[in-house]
């Protein structure tokens, strides 16, 4: 396994990950009012190409790949 290639790939994702985390922090998400954050996570998983993304009855975002 080429760990340098993995490290390089991770560095390439850094700006996108930082933006995603900033977005999540900026969205108000008090207890029982997390819909905005849930929708932002769902949007990110869809953008990343997950095969299926769902929100269950408890408000959890579930993504499947493969």
mmCIF file of N, CA, C and O in Angstrom:
data_model
loop_
_atom_site.group_PDB
_atom_site.id
_atom_site.type_symbol
_atom_site.label_atom_id
_atom_site.label_comp_id
_atom_site.label_asym_id
_atom_site.label_seq_id
_atom_site.Cartn_x
_atom_site.Cartn_y
_atom_site.Cartn_z
ATOM 1 N N UNK A 1 0.847 -1.181 0.000
ATOM 2 C CA UNK A 1 0.000 0.000 0.000
ATOM 3 C C UNK A 1 0.892 1.243 0.000
ATOM 4 O O UNK A 1 1.821 1.343 0.788
ATOM 5 N N UNK A 2 0.597 2.168 -0.869
ATOM 6 C CA UNK A 2 1.394 3.378 -1.010
ATOM 7 C C UNK A 2 0.843 4.471 -0.076
ATOM 8 O O UNK A 2 -0.076 5.198 -0.431
ATOM 9 N N UNK A 3 1.433 4.566 1.108
ATOM 10 C CA UNK A 3 0.942 5.515 2.102
ATOM 11 C C UNK A 3 1.169 6.970 1.688
ATOM 12 O O UNK A 3 0.386 7.845 2.053
ATOM 13 N N UNK A 4 2.182 7.233 0.927
ATOM 14 C CA UNK A 4 2.412 8.604 0.445
ATOM 15 C C UNK A 4 1.294 9.025 -0.507
ATOM 16 O O UNK A 4 0.839 10.169 -0.464
ATOM 17 N N UNK A 5 0.837 8.114 -1.347
ATOM 18 C CA UNK A 5 -0.266 8.420 -2.262
ATOM 19 C C UNK A 5 -1.554 8.668 -1.480
ATOM 20 O O UNK A 5 -2.333 9.570 -1.824
ATOM 21 N N UNK A 6 -1.775 7.888 -0.430
ATOM 22 C CA UNK A 6 -2.959 8.073 0.410
ATOM 23 C C UNK A 6 -2.892 9.429 1.107
ATOM 24 O O UNK A 6 -3.878 10.176 1.152
ATOM 25 N N UNK A 7 -1.727 9.754 1.638
ATOM 26 C CA UNK A 7 -1.541 11.049 2.311
ATOM 27 C C UNK A 7 -1.772 12.204 1.337
ATOM 28 O O UNK A 7 -2.428 13.191 1.679
ATOM 29 N N UNK A 8 -1.266 12.085 0.121
ATOM 30 C CA UNK A 8 -1.456 13.119 -0.903
ATOM 31 C C UNK A 8 -2.937 13.276 -1.243
ATOM 32 O O UNK A 8 -3.453 14.389 -1.338
ATOM 33 N N UNK A 9 -3.629 12.156 -1.422
ATOM 34 C CA UNK A 9 -5.062 12.208 -1.737
ATOM 35 C C UNK A 9 -5.834 12.886 -0.611
ATOM 36 O O UNK A 9 -6.718 13.708 -0.859
ATOM 37 N N UNK A 10 -5.479 12.566 0.631
ATOM 38 C CA UNK A 10 -6.147 13.184 1.775
ATOM 39 C C UNK A 10 -5.916 14.692 1.788
ATOM 40 O O UNK A 10 -6.834 15.467 2.075
ATOM 41 N N UNK A 11 -4.728 15.126 1.472
ATOM 42 C CA UNK A 11 -4.428 16.563 1.413
ATOM 43 C C UNK A 11 -5.252 17.255 0.331
ATOM 44 O O UNK A 11 -5.683 18.391 0.503
ATOM 45 N N UNK A 12 -5.482 16.558 -0.776
ATOM 46 C CA UNK A 12 -6.279 17.132 -1.860
ATOM 47 C C UNK A 12 -7.732 17.358 -1.448
ATOM 48 O O UNK A 12 -8.391 18.250 -1.966
ATOM 49 N N UNK A 13 -8.229 16.539 -0.527
ATOM 50 C CA UNK A 13 -9.616 16.677 -0.051
ATOM 51 C C UNK A 13 -9.759 17.729 1.040
ATOM 52 O O UNK A 13 -10.877 18.093 1.406
ATOM 53 N N UNK A 14 -8.663 18.211 1.554
ATOM 54 C CA UNK A 14 -8.697 19.113 2.712
ATOM 55 C C UNK A 14 -9.582 20.359 2.523
ATOM 56 O O UNK A 14 -10.408 20.650 3.390
ATOM 57 N N UNK A 15 -9.476 21.095 1.409
ATOM 58 C CA UNK A 15 -10.333 22.281 1.254
ATOM 59 C C UNK A 15 -11.826 21.950 1.242
ATOM 60 O O UNK A 15 -12.618 22.645 1.877
ATOM 61 N N UNK A 16 -12.202 20.880 0.559
ATOM 62 C CA UNK A 16 -13.616 20.502 0.495
ATOM 63 C C UNK A 16 -14.122 20.066 1.869
ATOM 64 O O UNK A 16 -15.246 20.408 2.270
ATOM 65 N N UNK A 17 -13.298 19.331 2.598
ATOM 66 C CA UNK A 17 -13.701 18.886 3.930
ATOM 67 C C UNK A 17 -13.826 20.069 4.888
ATOM 68 O O UNK A 17 -14.756 20.131 5.693
ATOM 69 N N UNK A 18 -12.909 21.015 4.796
ATOM 70 C CA UNK A 18 -12.972 22.195 5.660
ATOM 71 C C UNK A 18 -14.245 22.987 5.382
ATOM 72 O O UNK A 18 -14.922 23.444 6.312
ATOM 73 N N UNK A 19 -14.612 23.122 4.107
ATOM 74 C CA UNK A 19 -15.843 23.841 3.753
ATOM 75 C C UNK A 19 -17.063 23.109 4.307
ATOM 76 O O UNK A 19 -17.964 23.724 4.884
ATOM 77 N N UNK A 20 -17.095 21.798 4.136
ATOM 78 C CA UNK A 20 -18.215 21.000 4.650
ATOM 79 C C UNK A 20 -18.343 21.167 6.165
ATOM 80 O O UNK A 20 -19.446 21.412 6.681
ATOM 81 N N UNK A 21 -17.253 21.084 6.885
ATOM 82 C CA UNK A 21 -17.302 21.236 8.339
ATOM 83 C C UNK A 21 -17.723 22.647 8.748
ATOM 84 O O UNK A 21 -18.508 22.821 9.686
ATOM 85 N N UNK A 22 -17.234 23.666 8.022
ATOM 86 C CA UNK A 22 -17.671 25.044 8.309
ATOM 87 C C UNK A 22 -19.167 25.188 8.087
ATOM 88 O O UNK A 22 -19.870 25.839 8.874
ATOM 89 N N UNK A 23 -19.673 24.596 6.999
ATOM 90 C CA UNK A 23 -21.111 24.645 6.716
ATOM 91 C C UNK A 23 -21.907 24.029 7.864
ATOM 92 O O UNK A 23 -22.906 24.593 8.315
ATOM 93 N N UNK A 24 -21.466 22.855 8.333
ATOM 94 C CA UNK A 24 -22.207 22.174 9.394
ATOM 95 C C UNK A 24 -22.203 22.975 10.689
ATOM 96 O O UNK A 24 -23.225 23.058 11.367
ATOM 97 N N UNK A 25 -21.078 23.583 11.010
ATOM 98 C CA UNK A 25 -20.991 24.379 12.232
ATOM 99 C C UNK A 25 -21.868 25.626 12.142
ATOM 100 O O UNK A 25 -22.458 26.052 13.133
ATOM 101 N N UNK A 26 -21.996 26.183 10.952
ATOM 102 C CA UNK A 26 -22.755 27.422 10.770
ATOM 103 C C UNK A 26 -24.274 27.219 10.824
ATOM 104 O O UNK A 26 -25.016 28.169 11.040
ATOM 105 N N UNK A 27 -24.730 25.984 10.654
ATOM 106 C CA UNK A 27 -26.171 25.712 10.640
ATOM 107 C C UNK A 27 -26.647 25.475 12.071
ATOM 108 O O UNK A 27 -26.139 24.590 12.761
ATOM 109 N N UNK A 28 -27.634 26.256 12.523
ATOM 110 C CA UNK A 28 -28.173 26.022 13.865
ATOM 111 C C UNK A 28 -28.714 24.588 13.967
ATOM 112 O O UNK A 28 -29.380 24.105 13.053
ATOM 113 N N UNK A 29 -28.420 23.923 15.084
ATOM 114 C CA UNK A 29 -28.851 22.520 15.210
ATOM 115 C C UNK A 29 -29.089 22.133 16.664
ATOM 116 O O UNK A 29 -28.564 21.133 17.150
ATOM 117 N N UNK A 30 -29.920 22.915 17.327
ATOM 118 C CA UNK A 30 -30.267 22.575 18.692
ATOM 119 C C UNK A 30 -31.027 21.253 18.701
ATOM 120 O O UNK A 30 -31.567 20.823 17.682
ATOM 121 N N UNK A 31 -31.106 20.629 19.848
ATOM 122 C CA UNK A 31 -31.782 19.340 19.972
ATOM 123 C C UNK A 31 -33.195 19.413 19.396
ATOM 124 O O UNK A 31 -33.947 20.358 19.664
ATOM 125 N N UNK A 32 -33.527 18.419 18.598
ATOM 126 C CA UNK A 32 -34.825 18.293 17.912
ATOM 127 C C UNK A 32 -34.998 19.316 16.788
ATOM 128 O O UNK A 32 -36.084 19.434 16.225
ATOM 129 N N UNK A 33 -33.967 20.066 16.449
ATOM 130 C CA UNK A 33 -34.021 21.050 15.363
ATOM 131 C C UNK A 33 -32.803 20.900 14.455
ATOM 132 O O UNK A 33 -32.196 21.884 14.044
ATOM 133 N N UNK A 34 -32.477 19.652 14.132
ATOM 134 C CA UNK A 34 -31.266 19.364 13.365
ATOM 135 C C UNK A 34 -31.503 19.241 11.865
ATOM 136 O O UNK A 34 -30.608 18.860 11.128
ATOM 137 N N UNK A 35 -32.698 19.552 11.387
ATOM 138 C CA UNK A 35 -33.039 19.308 9.983
ATOM 139 C C UNK A 35 -32.062 19.967 9.013
ATOM 140 O O UNK A 35 -31.670 19.371 8.007
ATOM 141 N N UNK A 36 -31.639 21.171 9.291
ATOM 142 C CA UNK A 36 -30.713 21.864 8.395
ATOM 143 C C UNK A 36 -29.390 21.115 8.243
ATOM 144 O O UNK A 36 -28.881 20.961 7.133
ATOM 145 N N UNK A 37 -28.847 20.634 9.344
ATOM 146 C CA UNK A 37 -27.592 19.884 9.300
ATOM 147 C C UNK A 37 -27.806 18.543 8.606
ATOM 148 O O UNK A 37 -26.988 18.118 7.790
ATOM 149 N N UNK A 38 -28.917 17.892 8.901
ATOM 150 C CA UNK A 38 -29.224 16.610 8.262
ATOM 151 C C UNK A 38 -29.292 16.776 6.747
ATOM 152 O O UNK A 38 -28.720 15.975 5.996
ATOM 153 N N UNK A 39 -29.946 17.808 6.292
ATOM 154 C CA UNK A 39 -30.068 18.032 4.852
ATOM 155 C C UNK A 39 -28.712 18.359 4.225
ATOM 156 O O UNK A 39 -28.425 17.951 3.099
ATOM 157 N N UNK A 40 -27.869 19.080 4.952
ATOM 158 C CA UNK A 40 -26.531 19.397 4.429
ATOM 159 C C UNK A 40 -25.683 18.135 4.311
ATOM 160 O O UNK A 40 -24.948 17.960 3.331
ATOM 161 N N UNK A 41 -25.775 17.238 5.283
ATOM 162 C CA UNK A 41 -25.046 15.975 5.212
ATOM 163 C C UNK A 41 -25.554 15.146 4.042
ATOM 164 O O UNK A 41 -24.767 14.585 3.272
ATOM 165 N N UNK A 42 -26.859 15.075 3.883
ATOM 166 C CA UNK A 42 -27.456 14.334 2.765
ATOM 167 C C UNK A 42 -26.945 14.887 1.437
ATOM 168 O O UNK A 42 -26.550 14.140 0.538
ATOM 169 N N UNK A 43 -26.919 16.203 1.309
ATOM 170 C CA UNK A 43 -26.430 16.851 0.089
ATOM 171 C C UNK A 43 -24.980 16.454 -0.194
ATOM 172 O O UNK A 43 -24.614 16.152 -1.332
ATOM 173 N N UNK A 44 -24.159 16.436 0.847
ATOM 174 C CA UNK A 44 -22.739 16.094 0.667
ATOM 175 C C UNK A 44 -22.570 14.640 0.219
ATOM 176 O O UNK A 44 -21.777 14.354 -0.675
ATOM 177 N N UNK A 45 -23.321 13.728 0.827
ATOM 178 C CA UNK A 45 -23.218 12.319 0.441
ATOM 179 C C UNK A 45 -23.655 12.116 -1.008
ATOM 180 O O UNK A 45 -23.037 11.341 -1.749
ATOM 181 N N UNK A 46 -24.702 12.816 -1.422
ATOM 182 C CA UNK A 46 -25.157 12.720 -2.818
ATOM 183 C C UNK A 46 -24.104 13.284 -3.764
ATOM 184 O O UNK A 46 -23.815 12.703 -4.813
ATOM 185 N N UNK A 47 -23.483 14.400 -3.380
ATOM 186 C CA UNK A 47 -22.429 15.005 -4.198
ATOM 187 C C UNK A 47 -21.241 14.055 -4.346
ATOM 188 O O UNK A 47 -20.616 13.992 -5.410
ATOM 189 N N UNK A 48 -20.947 13.301 -3.290
ATOM 190 C CA UNK A 48 -19.829 12.370 -3.320
ATOM 191 C C UNK A 48 -20.130 11.092 -4.101
ATOM 192 O O UNK A 48 -19.249 10.268 -4.297
ATOM 193 N N UNK A 49 -21.370 10.940 -4.535
ATOM 194 C CA UNK A 49 -21.714 9.802 -5.375
ATOM 195 C C UNK A 49 -22.152 8.548 -4.641
ATOM 196 O O UNK A 49 -22.053 7.451 -5.193
ATOM 197 N N UNK A 50 -22.624 8.682 -3.411
ATOM 198 C CA UNK A 50 -23.145 7.510 -2.708
ATOM 199 C C UNK A 50 -24.276 6.910 -3.537
ATOM 200 O O UNK A 50 -25.054 7.627 -4.167
ATOM 201 N N UNK A 51 -24.368 5.585 -3.536
ATOM 202 C CA UNK A 51 -25.389 4.896 -4.326
ATOM 203 C C UNK A 51 -26.794 5.177 -3.816
ATOM 204 O O UNK A 51 -27.738 5.273 -4.602
ATOM 205 N N UNK A 52 -26.915 5.292 -2.518
ATOM 206 C CA UNK A 52 -28.225 5.550 -1.917
ATOM 207 C C UNK A 52 -28.025 6.361 -0.652
ATOM 208 O O UNK A 52 -27.114 6.096 0.131
ATOM 209 N N UNK A 53 -28.875 7.366 -0.461
ATOM 210 C CA UNK A 53 -28.822 8.201 0.747
ATOM 211 C C UNK A 53 -30.251 8.334 1.261
ATOM 212 O O UNK A 53 -31.152 8.691 0.505
ATOM 213 N N UNK A 54 -30.444 8.010 2.530
ATOM 214 C CA UNK A 54 -31.770 8.101 3.144
ATOM 215 C C UNK A 54 -31.681 8.788 4.494
ATOM 216 O O UNK A 54 -30.627 8.810 5.124
ATOM 217 N N UNK A 55 -32.814 9.301 4.912
ATOM 218 C CA UNK A 55 -32.961 9.840 6.265
ATOM 219 C C UNK A 55 -33.994 8.956 6.948
ATOM 220 O O UNK A 55 -35.123 8.830 6.458
ATOM 221 N N UNK A 56 -33.612 8.330 8.053
ATOM 222 C CA UNK A 56 -34.550 7.420 8.723
ATOM 223 C C UNK A 56 -35.528 8.206 9.594
ATOM 224 O O UNK A 56 -35.474 9.434 9.665
ATOM 225 N N UNK A 57 -36.428 7.482 10.257
ATOM 226 C CA UNK A 57 -37.491 8.125 11.058
ATOM 227 C C UNK A 57 -36.949 8.888 12.260
ATOM 228 O O UNK A 57 -37.620 9.761 12.798
ATOM 229 N N UNK A 58 -35.731 8.572 12.671
ATOM 230 C CA UNK A 58 -35.127 9.276 13.796
ATOM 231 C C UNK A 58 -34.283 10.476 13.352
ATOM 232 O O UNK A 58 -33.721 11.190 14.174
ATOM 233 N N UNK A 59 -34.169 10.678 12.032
ATOM 234 C CA UNK A 59 -33.398 11.813 11.526
ATOM 235 C C UNK A 59 -31.949 11.504 11.236
ATOM 236 O O UNK A 59 -31.157 12.421 10.974
ATOM 237 N N UNK A 60 -31.564 10.225 11.266
ATOM 238 C CA UNK A 60 -30.192 9.838 10.932
ATOM 239 C C UNK A 60 -30.023 9.805 9.427
ATOM 240 O O UNK A 60 -30.898 9.332 8.694
ATOM 241 N N UNK A 61 -28.886 10.279 8.950
ATOM 242 C CA UNK A 61 -28.557 10.212 7.524
ATOM 243 C C UNK A 61 -27.766 8.918 7.316
ATOM 244 O O UNK A 61 -26.770 8.683 8.000
ATOM 245 N N UNK A 62 -28.240 8.111 6.369
ATOM 246 C CA UNK A 62 -27.596 6.834 6.088
ATOM 247 C C UNK A 62 -27.222 6.806 4.615
ATOM 248 O O UNK A 62 -28.062 7.061 3.752
ATOM 249 N N UNK A 63 -25.940 6.531 4.341
ATOM 250 C CA UNK A 63 -25.470 6.466 2.969
ATOM 251 C C UNK A 63 -24.854 5.110 2.666
ATOM 252 O O UNK A 63 -24.184 4.531 3.512
ATOM 253 N N UNK A 64 -25.140 4.596 1.474
ATOM 254 C CA UNK A 64 -24.615 3.308 1.034
ATOM 255 C C UNK A 64 -23.752 3.497 -0.202
ATOM 256 O O UNK A 64 -24.105 4.253 -1.105
ATOM 257 N N UNK A 65 -22.639 2.780 -0.220
ATOM 258 C CA UNK A 65 -21.782 2.704 -1.399
ATOM 259 C C UNK A 65 -21.554 1.229 -1.705
ATOM 260 O O UNK A 65 -21.361 0.440 -0.793
ATOM 261 N N UNK A 66 -21.563 0.918 -2.985
ATOM 262 C CA UNK A 66 -21.269 -0.459 -3.385
ATOM 263 C C UNK A 66 -22.437 -1.378 -3.297
ATOM 264 O O UNK A 66 -23.514 -1.097 -2.934
#
